[in-house]
Amino acid sequence: MNRMTATECLLEMCEEHLELEDYQSGVPRWCTGCGDNAILAAVQRLCRDEGLRPEKTVFVSGIGCSSRFPHYMKTYGFHGIHGRALPVAEGVKMSRPDLDVFVNTGDGDCCSIGAAHWIHAIRYNMNLTVFLHDNQIYGLTKMQASPTSPIGTKSNTTPRGSMLEALNPLTVTLGVQNVSFVAQAVDWVPELLYDIVKAAYHHRGLSFVRIVQRCPEWMPKLHDPWLHDPNRVQVLHHARGLQVSAALGRVYRNQLEHDPLDLDAARRIASGNDAIPVGILYHDPEVPCYEDFKRSTLLRTPALIRSGLQAQFDKFTVWPKAAEVETAQQAA
Amino acid sequence: MDTVVSPPTTVKPAATARPEATARTMLTLREHIVEIISDSGEGAQRCGQSLGAIAARMGNGIWTTEIIPAEIRPPARSVAGASGNRIRIGAGPITNGGDETDLVVAFNEQVLLGRVRAKELKPGCIILLESMWRTHGDAQIAASYVEAHDKLVAAGYRVIEVAMEQECKALVADAKRGKNMFVLGILCQLYSLDLQIAREQIALTFGKKDESVIRTNVMLLGAGHAWAATNLDFGFRIPAERVTVPQLVINGNTALALGVMASGMEICAMYPITPATSASHYLSDVFEKVGGLVHQAEDEIAACAFAVGASYAGKCAVTITSGPGYSLKQEAIGLAVMGEIPLVVVNVQRGGPSTGQPTKAEQGDLMTAIFGSHGDAPKIVIAPSTIEDCFYSMITARRLAETFRMVVVVLTDGGLATSQQPFARPEFSESWLAPPIDQSPVPEGARPYDWDPITGLSPRFIPGQPGGMHTLTGLAHDRDSHVAYDAEINEESIRARSLKLAALQTTLKPPPIFGADEGDLLVIGWGSTKGAIEEAVQALRDEGRRVSSMHLQFLQPMQGGVGAAMRRFQSVMTVEANWSDRPEDALIDDDNRRYAAVATLLRARYLVDVDCWSEVRGQPIKPGTLRRVLAAKLDAITAPVGSPT
């Protein structure tokens, strides 16, 4: 066996360079043209560029088309139950802060069945990177209106058109206390998608990225007006946010300088309903992470548990005293 | 156990002060049941708990039971509002709350009437009653007091009026808050408990507060003690069998929480629910001292999912809940079963279904614990039967969960949760703890679900282990954790998960039999009813009846030897605190009778005609009730053929 020193081992680890293939697992079974493919490509690129160790990386998902995501990553993955990706991911992160934890969730998973967890995950602000794959329809169960479906959407459960206004995931998220990172991307601008995913990864706290995503199967024409008119995509840029490359700037001319620390402005932008804002809406790196104050800083050794337990036992122990008492009574 | 000497028959009203030198009647007893009741927030709980602790320190056996109203602040002086504590004090070990009360201290007559109506007081029971209401400014209150008092006296209760608040007023500004310690003093005198131990107990109870609080309470204690010495012409002595080992005096929920700490688990995720929450309260206070944490999730589902995530990524985690919360966790429990993620779920059962009786005890969740979730979802189900068991069960549960990659459901109930019983102080062992999580590389070719063909077991890969990367899924999956809809693979995986129960079952010892190995009647129980069943069985055996009992700790899988044991008895019945149809009801016959949970399970597995007796009165089953029930059953079994039963 070839023996190496610890330093050599470390050096080798540092030098080990992983390629895209090292993060790829299986052939995605999403439909051709599905926005999930673009998200997968951006995330695999992120893993490679950041040199994430596959064994120290966990993708947690719920149920739905988007939630197949972990199966296509050669990392650890957790494909759980509908709506509960966030609490599962919180448990993973709380138990193992050394792991990079990502969450892939859809508009049904996050904004409908898992909505309570979504609100509270924002408030906990654990160090997780959350991708909301929002195709505005239930895909895996074959076309039912989702909370983010535009009003009037004809689907199998709303054959005469949905009657409720769509829920806006950005304004909801921006309305929750402790929100620390909110961004929006569209699947058809890969360069910005990658930049946003990367910024989200680097934020310490819960980064919430809504990715407007095409569903060629059930909503094939929904985004055509935005695809065909780059001016209906409003690119947000700032010294503290995204910087737009010259090449991209020539296509996407509708740009807005927006300071990600300005929550009021972020809410205003998020509430607009014509152009799709793309970029970082809000970013406050100072919001404390739940795990930081929740996790004990003590080293959990058997000795610590022993002494902690003994201290508790002491509180509740009755020592045999009857003998002494009797002696005292007799003396009296 | 009965009292050796009956209570005194002559008691002078307290209003007549007696000279100190008067001779007192001292009665020596084997045991007595005392209760202290008041409106919520008047301190009867604390008084009762202190009394229990003092008696335990004297070496007496005790069992304390909380009397809890359903509301936080029920209206004052209401029949349904009794809040307090019931202490069974014995010479030897006490295993349950016992039968009716021998002596009660009541802070008002209304809460007392509630207890009378619930038939919780023994005929002729001694009552120490706060007399301030007799002269209350509100004529209606004064009238209702007099009416109740006179009725109680007429009913044969020995009512002693005590001007508690007035006595305390002379000593402290806030007499309403101090009178519980005055009463404690009276009780210490009545039961010949050592005053110095009582003082120490007060110091322990109020240890967190400042010195003056302790001083005030010790003064009130002494005043009550002196008052009783002067004004009561009787007293009791319950000689303590000497206890030579240090003991813990805690309730079942505290024992659970300490068990969580001792098991090496690090994360408890919960959502508030009665009666489970007090375990999490205590754990929230102390878990971080051993490096653990309690996460109060946004709901029961999230609490379970959080625990599942934490377990998946490291050491087994625990979620603690009660009935309705347990229902909400079902889908996440199914996920843990499917993904073979170790998980401990504690269900402190309460009265159900739905919101039911949140503060009451019941054993109604066994079937849902075993068969809950959906599809074939095998889980381990264990039930502690004593306070001590609550502690050790958590250590067992964690270990089983990790060894078998299974969900372990621990079923306690509202009775165990709030009752105190001393048990030998545990000696910590490092073997209780989980080993550090494995982060070594996974051998090449190893698979995340490499099911052993015989046991169904497979080693678990934990994130961080190089080479072990796979996606755990709730979908049907093969040995590589790849989604598989293949018929063969689906059956293979379901078989493996089921076999694990059999693998565990083969390691379990048969449950011991209390009493003789054969006879006329075998009584089978599980969970919190153990003490009452064994007490009733012992009493009947002392009369020469051929009855024994067996208590099941493992409900799923069930320990071996149960079938063989049952066949050595002429008749078998279970005693449970869940519903079973009454055979005497007009519509009920063999075709439609719904049996109690364990009876149903035993009948199905062993094809033995197991009968059952159960009640769902929200209270722990009383040994006296059981004694009558079992005696009747024995009479029926042993009656000559053809004679009317």
GROMACS .gro file of N, CA and C in nm, chain A residues 25 54-56 58 68 70-82 84 87-92 94-96 98-99 116-118 120-121 124 126 290 294-296 298 300-306 308-323 325-326 329, chain B residues 57-58 197 200 242-244 246-250 258 261-262 264-267 282 286 288-299 301-302 305-306 308-310 312-313 331-332 335 341 425-426 428 430 433 437 439 462-466 468-475 483 485:
model
  411
   25SER      N    1  -2.539   1.236  -1.225
   25SER     CA    2  -2.584   1.101  -1.195
   25SER      C    3  -2.709   1.071  -1.278
   54PRO      N    4  -1.852   1.609  -0.304
   54PRO     CA    5  -1.983   1.543  -0.324
   54PRO      C    6  -2.035   1.477  -0.197
   55GLU      N    7  -1.944   1.424  -0.115
   55GLU     CA    8  -1.993   1.353   0.005
   55GLU      C    9  -2.033   1.451   0.115
   56LYS      N   10  -1.997   1.578   0.098
   56LYS     CA   11  -2.034   1.677   0.200
   56LYS      C   12  -2.148   1.767   0.152
   58VAL      N   13  -2.555   1.788   0.027
   58VAL     CA   14  -2.684   1.718   0.030
   58VAL      C   15  -2.790   1.803  -0.042
   68ARG      N   16  -3.731   1.564  -0.834
   68ARG     CA   17  -3.645   1.456  -0.885
   68ARG      C   18  -3.498   1.500  -0.889
   70PRO      N   19  -3.247   1.572  -0.687
   70PRO     CA   20  -3.134   1.505  -0.619
   70PRO      C   21  -3.089   1.376  -0.689
   71HIS      N   22  -3.184   1.309  -0.757
   71HIS     CA   23  -3.146   1.184  -0.824
   71HIS      C   24  -3.044   1.207  -0.934
   72TYR      N   25  -3.036   1.330  -0.984
   72TYR     CA   26  -2.945   1.356  -1.095
   72TYR      C   27  -2.814   1.418  -1.048
   73MET      N   28  -2.796   1.422  -0.919
   73MET     CA   29  -2.671   1.475  -0.862
   73MET      C   30  -2.593   1.360  -0.801
   74LYS      N   31  -2.463   1.357  -0.825
   74LYS     CA   32  -2.382   1.252  -0.763
   74LYS      C   33  -2.330   1.303  -0.628
   75THR      N   34  -2.423   1.347  -0.547
   75THR     CA   35  -2.392   1.389  -0.410
   75THR      C   36  -2.484   1.307  -0.320
   76TYR      N   37  -2.491   1.339  -0.192
   76TYR     CA   38  -2.598   1.280  -0.112
   76TYR      C   39  -2.728   1.352  -0.147
   77GLY      N   40  -2.835   1.277  -0.144
   77GLY     CA   41  -2.964   1.337  -0.177
   77GLY      C   42  -3.074   1.282  -0.089
   78PHE      N   43  -3.178   1.360  -0.075
   78PHE     CA   44  -3.292   1.318   0.007
   78PHE      C   45  -3.419   1.358  -0.064
   79HIS      N   46  -3.482   1.260  -0.125
   79HIS     CA   47  -3.606   1.283  -0.199
   79HIS      C   48  -3.720   1.238  -0.109
   80GLY      N   49  -3.778   1.332  -0.037
   80GLY     CA   50  -3.866   1.296   0.074
   80GLY      C   51  -4.013   1.293   0.039
   81ILE      N   52  -4.092   1.367   0.113
   81ILE     CA   53  -4.237   1.366   0.095
   81ILE      C   54  -4.285   1.506   0.059
   82HIS      N   55  -4.408   1.509   0.009
   82HIS     CA   56  -4.459   1.632  -0.051
   82HIS      C   57  -4.469   1.745   0.052
   84ARG      N   58  -4.242   1.875   0.247
   84ARG     CA   59  -4.163   1.874   0.371
   84ARG      C   60  -4.012   1.884   0.348
   87PRO      N   61  -3.836   2.136   0.628
   87PRO     CA   62  -3.803   2.085   0.762
   87PRO      C   63  -3.701   1.971   0.762
   88VAL      N   64  -3.705   1.887   0.659
   88VAL     CA   65  -3.603   1.782   0.652
   88VAL      C   66  -3.465   1.846   0.639
   89ALA      N   67  -3.455   1.943   0.548
   89ALA     CA   68  -3.325   2.010   0.527
   89ALA      C   69  -3.279   2.081   0.654
   90GLU      N   70  -3.374   2.139   0.727
   90GLU     CA   71  -3.337   2.206   0.853
   90GLU      C   72  -3.279   2.106   0.951
   91GLY      N   73  -3.340   1.988   0.957
   91GLY     CA   74  -3.288   1.883   1.046
   91GLY      C   75  -3.147   1.841   1.005
   92VAL      N   76  -3.128   1.825   0.876
   92VAL     CA   77  -2.995   1.787   0.826
   92VAL      C   78  -2.892   1.893   0.866
   94MET      N   79  -2.911   2.128   1.096
   94MET     CA   80  -2.894   2.144   1.240
   94MET      C   81  -2.803   2.034   1.294
   95SER      N   82  -2.822   1.914   1.239
   95SER     CA   83  -2.744   1.801   1.284
   95SER      C   84  -2.601   1.811   1.232
   96ARG      N   85  -2.586   1.863   1.111
   96ARG     CA   86  -2.455   1.861   1.045
   96ARG      C   87  -2.424   1.995   0.978
   98ASP      N   88  -2.157   2.104   0.901
   98ASP     CA   89  -2.043   2.091   0.810
   98ASP      C   90  -2.087   2.057   0.667
   99LEU      N   91  -2.215   2.024   0.649
   99LEU     CA   92  -2.261   1.987   0.515
   99LEU      C   93  -2.317   2.110   0.443
  116ALA      N   94  -4.658   2.636   0.518
  116ALA     CA   95  -4.624   2.672   0.657
  116ALA      C   96  -4.474   2.662   0.678
  117HIS      N   97  -4.415   2.558   0.621
  117HIS     CA   98  -4.272   2.538   0.641
  117HIS      C   99  -4.190   2.647   0.572
  118TRP      N  100  -4.242   2.690   0.457
  118TRP     CA  101  -4.175   2.796   0.379
  118TRP      C  102  -4.164   2.923   0.466
  120HIS      N  103  -4.185   2.959   0.784
  120HIS     CA  104  -4.103   2.944   0.903
  120HIS      C  105  -3.956   2.921   0.871
  121ALA      N  106  -3.930   2.861   0.756
  121ALA     CA  107  -3.790   2.843   0.715
  121ALA      C  108  -3.725   2.979   0.694
  124TYR      N  109  -3.654   3.109   1.040
  124TYR     CA  110  -3.540   3.044   1.106
  124TYR      C  111  -3.408   3.095   1.048
  126MET      N  112  -3.188   2.946   0.848
  126MET     CA  113  -3.075   2.853   0.857
  126MET      C  114  -2.993   2.865   0.728
  290TYR      N  115  -3.029   3.054   1.266
  290TYR     CA  116  -3.090   2.980   1.377
  290TYR      C  117  -2.992   2.880   1.437
  294LYS      N  118  -2.868   2.818   1.822
  294LYS     CA  119  -2.939   2.702   1.875
  294LYS      C  120  -2.843   2.589   1.912
  295ARG      N  121  -2.742   2.571   1.831
  295ARG     CA  122  -2.651   2.460   1.855
  295ARG      C  123  -2.559   2.490   1.972
  296SER      N  124  -2.538   2.392   2.054
  296SER     CA  125  -2.447   2.408   2.167
  296SER      C  126  -2.304   2.415   2.116
  298LEU      N  127  -2.065   2.331   2.314
  298LEU     CA  128  -1.990   2.235   2.395
  298LEU      C  129  -1.951   2.113   2.311
  300ARG      N  130  -1.943   1.748   2.263
  300ARG     CA  131  -2.024   1.640   2.321
  300ARG      C  132  -1.940   1.516   2.347
  301THR      N  133  -1.879   1.510   2.462
  301THR     CA  134  -1.803   1.391   2.499
  301THR      C  135  -1.886   1.310   2.598
  302PRO      N  136  -1.855   1.182   2.611
  302PRO     CA  137  -1.923   1.103   2.714
  302PRO      C  138  -1.908   1.167   2.853
  303ALA      N  139  -1.793   1.227   2.878
  303ALA     CA  140  -1.771   1.290   3.009
  303ALA      C  141  -1.868   1.406   3.031
  304LEU      N  142  -1.892   1.482   2.924
  304LEU     CA  143  -1.985   1.595   2.935
  304LEU      C  144  -2.126   1.544   2.965
  305ILE      N  145  -2.164   1.439   2.895
  305ILE     CA  146  -2.299   1.385   2.915
  305ILE      C  147  -2.310   1.327   3.056
  306ARG      N  148  -2.203   1.258   3.097
  306ARG     CA  149  -2.204   1.202   3.233
  306ARG      C  150  -2.223   1.311   3.337
  308GLY      N  151  -2.329   1.619   3.301
  308GLY     CA  152  -2.457   1.689   3.285
  308GLY      C  153  -2.570   1.609   3.345
  309LEU      N  154  -2.565   1.480   3.321
  309LEU     CA  155  -2.669   1.392   3.372
  309LEU      C  156  -2.663   1.382   3.524
  310GLN      N  157  -2.542   1.369   3.577
  310GLN     CA  158  -2.526   1.360   3.723
  310GLN      C  159  -2.584   1.485   3.789
  311ALA      N  160  -2.557   1.601   3.726
  311ALA     CA  161  -2.607   1.727   3.785
  311ALA      C  162  -2.759   1.725   3.791
  312GLN      N  163  -2.822   1.670   3.686
  312GLN     CA  164  -2.968   1.662   3.685
  312GLN      C  165  -3.017   1.560   3.787
  313PHE      N  166  -2.950   1.447   3.792
  313PHE     CA  167  -2.987   1.345   3.891
  313PHE      C  168  -2.980   1.405   4.032
  314ASP      N  169  -2.875   1.484   4.056
  314ASP     CA  170  -2.859   1.544   4.189
  314ASP      C  171  -2.982   1.624   4.230
  315LYS      N  172  -3.041   1.693   4.132
  315LYS     CA  173  -3.158   1.776   4.161
  315LYS      C  174  -3.274   1.694   4.216
  316PHE      N  175  -3.282   1.569   4.168
  316PHE     CA  176  -3.402   1.489   4.198
  316PHE      C  177  -3.374   1.373   4.293
  317THR      N  178  -3.252   1.365   4.343
  317THR     CA  179  -3.218   1.248   4.423
  317THR      C  180  -3.264   1.267   4.566
  318VAL      N  181  -3.328   1.163   4.619
  318VAL     CA  182  -3.350   1.162   4.763
  318VAL      C  183  -3.252   1.059   4.819
  319TRP      N  184  -3.171   1.107   4.908
  319TRP     CA  185  -3.071   1.020   4.968
  319TRP      C  186  -3.135   0.948   5.085
  320PRO      N  187  -3.099   0.825   5.108
  320PRO     CA  188  -3.160   0.753   5.220
  320PRO      C  189  -3.126   0.820   5.351
  321LYS      N  190  -3.228   0.872   5.417
  321LYS     CA  191  -3.201   0.947   5.539
  321LYS      C  192  -3.275   0.889   5.658
  322ALA      N  193  -3.362   0.795   5.631
  322ALA     CA  194  -3.448   0.746   5.738
  322ALA      C  195  -3.366   0.703   5.859
  323ALA      N  196  -3.253   0.640   5.832
  323ALA     CA  197  -3.170   0.589   5.941
  323ALA      C  198  -3.128   0.702   6.034
  325VAL      N  199  -3.264   0.991   6.070
  325VAL     CA  200  -3.379   1.051   6.136
  325VAL      C  201  -3.417   0.971   6.261
  326GLU      N  202  -3.422   0.842   6.243
  326GLU     CA  203  -3.461   0.757   6.355
  326GLU      C  204  -3.364   0.774   6.473
  329GLN      N  205  -3.442   1.092   6.639
  329GLN     CA  206  -3.565   1.087   6.717
  329GLN      C  207  -3.546   1.012   6.847
  389ARG      N  208  -3.803   1.075   5.095
  389ARG     CA  209  -3.676   1.093   5.167
  389ARG      C  210  -3.679   1.022   5.302
  390MET      N  211  -3.798   1.008   5.357
  390MET     CA  212  -3.812   0.933   5.483
  390MET      C  213  -3.794   0.784   5.459
  529ILE      N  214  -3.623   1.741   5.726
  529ILE     CA  215  -3.626   1.696   5.586
  529ILE      C  216  -3.720   1.785   5.506
  532GLU      N  217  -3.548   2.106   5.428
  532GLU     CA  218  -3.452   2.086   5.318
  532GLU      C  219  -3.524   2.077   5.184
  574ARG      N  220  -3.657   0.061   5.533
  574ARG     CA  221  -3.537   0.139   5.508
  574ARG      C  222  -3.492   0.133   5.362
  575VAL      N  223  -3.472   0.248   5.304
  575VAL     CA  224  -3.420   0.255   5.168
  575VAL      C  225  -3.270   0.280   5.180
  576THR      N  226  -3.191   0.196   5.114
  576THR     CA  227  -3.047   0.210   5.131
  576THR      C  228  -2.979   0.271   5.010
  578PRO      N  229  -2.968   0.565   4.693
  578PRO     CA  230  -3.025   0.693   4.650
  578PRO      C  231  -3.130   0.671   4.542
  579GLN      N  232  -3.235   0.750   4.549
  579GLN     CA  233  -3.344   0.733   4.453
  579GLN      C  234  -3.375   0.864   4.383
  580LEU      N  235  -3.425   0.854   4.262
  580LEU     CA  236  -3.474   0.972   4.192
  580LEU      C  237  -3.625   0.979   4.213
  581VAL      N  238  -3.673   1.100   4.246
  581VAL     CA  239  -3.817   1.118   4.252
  581VAL      C  240  -3.856   1.213   4.140
  582ILE      N  241  -3.907   1.158   4.033
  582ILE     CA  242  -3.943   1.237   3.916
  582ILE      C  243  -4.068   1.177   3.853
  590LEU      N  244  -3.479   1.281   3.072
  590LEU     CA  245  -3.346   1.239   3.119
  590LEU      C  246  -3.297   1.120   3.036
  593MET      N  247  -3.145   1.242   2.720
  593MET     CA  248  -3.007   1.291   2.744
  593MET      C  249  -2.911   1.173   2.759
  594ALA      N  250  -2.955   1.072   2.831
  594ALA     CA  251  -2.867   0.959   2.861
  594ALA      C  252  -2.844   0.869   2.741
  596GLY      N  253  -2.772   0.956   2.442
  596GLY     CA  254  -2.677   1.010   2.346
  596GLY      C  255  -2.744   1.077   2.228
  597MET      N  256  -2.877   1.082   2.228
  597MET     CA  257  -2.944   1.158   2.121
  597MET      C  258  -2.911   1.306   2.140
  598GLU      N  259  -2.910   1.378   2.029
  598GLU     CA  260  -2.868   1.518   2.036
  598GLU      C  261  -2.979   1.616   2.001
  599ILE      N  262  -3.077   1.567   1.926
  599ILE     CA  263  -3.179   1.659   1.878
  599ILE      C  264  -3.318   1.605   1.909
  614TYR      N  265  -3.876   2.045   3.011
  614TYR     CA  266  -3.759   2.012   3.093
  614TYR      C  267  -3.636   1.997   3.005
  618VAL      N  268  -3.250   2.184   2.998
  618VAL     CA  269  -3.124   2.119   3.036
  618VAL      C  270  -3.047   2.052   2.921
  620GLU      N  271  -2.915   2.147   2.648
  620GLU     CA  272  -2.796   2.213   2.595
  620GLU      C  273  -2.675   2.196   2.687
  621LYS      N  274  -2.702   2.162   2.812
  621LYS     CA  275  -2.587   2.142   2.903
  621LYS      C  276  -2.508   2.017   2.868
  622VAL      N  277  -2.570   1.927   2.791
  622VAL     CA  278  -2.495   1.812   2.742
  622VAL      C  279  -2.480   1.820   2.590
  623GLY      N  280  -2.491   1.942   2.538
  623GLY     CA  281  -2.464   1.964   2.396
  623GLY      C  282  -2.581   1.932   2.305
  624GLY      N  283  -2.700   1.912   2.361
  624GLY     CA  284  -2.816   1.880   2.277
  624GLY      C  285  -2.902   2.002   2.252
  625LEU      N  286  -3.009   1.984   2.179
  625LEU     CA  287  -3.099   2.096   2.156
  625LEU      C  288  -3.240   2.048   2.132
  626VAL      N  289  -3.334   2.136   2.169
  626VAL     CA  290  -3.476   2.113   2.142
  626VAL      C  291  -3.520   2.214   2.037
  627HIS      N  292  -3.573   2.164   1.927
  627HIS     CA  293  -3.626   2.253   1.823
  627HIS      C  294  -3.778   2.253   1.833
  628GLN      N  295  -3.834   2.370   1.863
  628GLN     CA  296  -3.980   2.381   1.860
  628GLN      C  297  -4.020   2.416   1.718
  629ALA      N  298  -4.073   2.318   1.647
  629ALA     CA  299  -4.104   2.337   1.506
  629ALA      C  300  -4.235   2.411   1.489
  630GLU      N  301  -4.264   2.447   1.364
  630GLU     CA  302  -4.386   2.522   1.334
  630GLU      C  303  -4.510   2.434   1.341
  631ASP      N  304  -4.495   2.304   1.330
  631ASP     CA  305  -4.609   2.214   1.348
  631ASP      C  306  -4.556   2.072   1.371
  633ILE      N  307  -4.592   1.807   1.189
  633ILE     CA  308  -4.534   1.747   1.069
  633ILE      C  309  -4.389   1.791   1.055
  634ALA      N  310  -4.368   1.920   1.071
  634ALA     CA  311  -4.232   1.973   1.059
  634ALA      C  312  -4.142   1.915   1.168
  637ALA      N  313  -4.049   1.575   1.047
  637ALA     CA  314  -3.961   1.583   0.930
  637ALA      C  315  -3.822   1.633   0.972
  638PHE      N  316  -3.818   1.727   1.064
  638PHE     CA  317  -3.691   1.781   1.114
  638PHE      C  318  -3.612   1.668   1.181
  640VAL      N  319  -3.645   1.353   1.128
  640VAL     CA  320  -3.605   1.259   1.022
  640VAL      C  321  -3.478   1.310   0.953
  641GLY      N  322  -3.476   1.438   0.920
  641GLY     CA  323  -3.358   1.496   0.854
  641GLY      C  324  -3.235   1.487   0.943
  642ALA      N  325  -3.253   1.519   1.071
  642ALA     CA  326  -3.140   1.516   1.164
  642ALA      C  327  -3.088   1.374   1.180
  644TYR      N  328  -3.119   1.127   0.962
  644TYR     CA  329  -3.059   1.087   0.835
  644TYR      C  330  -2.913   1.133   0.827
  645ALA      N  331  -2.888   1.254   0.878
  645ALA     CA  332  -2.756   1.313   0.861
  645ALA      C  333  -2.661   1.280   0.975
  663GLU      N  334  -4.718   1.057   0.792
  663GLU     CA  335  -4.655   1.048   0.661
  663GLU      C  336  -4.503   1.050   0.674
  664ALA      N  337  -4.454   1.134   0.764
  664ALA     CA  338  -4.309   1.141   0.782
  664ALA      C  339  -4.255   1.013   0.847
  667LEU      N  340  -4.208   0.777   0.574
  667LEU     CA  341  -4.085   0.807   0.501
  667LEU      C  342  -3.964   0.747   0.572
  673ILE      N  343  -3.458   0.508   0.807
  673ILE     CA  344  -3.390   0.611   0.886
  673ILE      C  345  -3.426   0.587   1.033
  757ARG      N  346  -3.143   0.556   4.165
  757ARG     CA  347  -3.072   0.652   4.081
  757ARG      C  348  -2.983   0.576   3.983
  758PRO      N  349  -3.001   0.602   3.851
  758PRO     CA  350  -2.923   0.525   3.754
  758PRO      C  351  -2.774   0.556   3.763
  760PHE      N  352  -2.464   0.602   3.541
  760PHE     CA  353  -2.437   0.630   3.401
  760PHE      C  354  -2.340   0.528   3.340
  762GLU      N  355  -2.130   0.452   2.968
  762GLU     CA  356  -2.099   0.503   2.834
  762GLU      C  357  -2.164   0.420   2.725
  765LEU      N  358  -2.461   0.548   2.519
  765LEU     CA  359  -2.448   0.650   2.415
  765LEU      C  360  -2.426   0.588   2.278
  769ILE      N  361  -2.064   0.929   1.481
  769ILE     CA  362  -2.113   0.887   1.350
  769ILE      C  363  -1.996   0.851   1.259
  771GLN      N  364  -1.775   0.838   0.953
  771GLN     CA  365  -1.744   0.924   0.839
  771GLN      C  366  -1.635   0.860   0.752
  794ILE      N  367  -2.394   0.749   0.590
  794ILE     CA  368  -2.428   0.880   0.645
  794ILE      C  369  -2.357   0.988   0.563
  795PRO      N  370  -2.426   1.097   0.530
  795PRO     CA  371  -2.360   1.203   0.455
  795PRO      C  372  -2.224   1.239   0.517
  796GLY      N  373  -2.128   1.260   0.431
  796GLY     CA  374  -1.991   1.283   0.477
  796GLY      C  375  -1.904   1.162   0.449
  797GLN      N  376  -1.966   1.045   0.431
  797GLN     CA  377  -1.888   0.926   0.400
  797GLN      C  378  -1.855   0.925   0.251
  798PRO      N  379  -1.726   0.939   0.217
  798PRO     CA  380  -1.690   0.937   0.075
  798PRO      C  381  -1.732   0.805   0.012
  800GLY      N  382  -2.020   0.702  -0.054
  800GLY     CA  383  -2.153   0.651  -0.017
  800GLY      C  384  -2.267   0.730  -0.077
  801MET      N  385  -2.233   0.823  -0.166
  801MET     CA  386  -2.335   0.915  -0.217
  801MET      C  387  -2.448   0.839  -0.286
  802HIS      N  388  -2.569   0.872  -0.244
  802HIS     CA  389  -2.687   0.815  -0.306
  802HIS      C  390  -2.803   0.906  -0.268
  803THR      N  391  -2.913   0.893  -0.337
  803THR     CA  392  -3.029   0.972  -0.299
  803THR      C  393  -3.130   0.883  -0.230
  804LEU      N  394  -3.150   0.914  -0.103
  804LEU     CA  395  -3.254   0.842  -0.028
  804LEU      C  396  -3.388   0.885  -0.084
  805THR      N  397  -3.477   0.790  -0.101
  805THR     CA  398  -3.606   0.828  -0.159
  805THR      C  399  -3.721   0.755  -0.090
  806GLY      N  400  -3.833   0.824  -0.085
  806GLY     CA  401  -3.955   0.763  -0.034
  806GLY      C  402  -4.023   0.676  -0.139
  807LEU      N  403  -3.972   0.683  -0.260
  807LEU     CA  404  -4.025   0.596  -0.365
  807LEU      C  405  -3.969   0.456  -0.345
  815VAL      N  406  -3.474   0.456  -0.785
  815VAL     CA  407  -3.619   0.441  -0.795
  815VAL      C  408  -3.650   0.319  -0.879
  817TYR      N  409  -3.976   0.058  -0.996
  817TYR     CA  410  -4.117   0.019  -0.993
  817TYR      C  411  -4.132  -0.129  -1.023
   0.00000   0.00000   0.00000
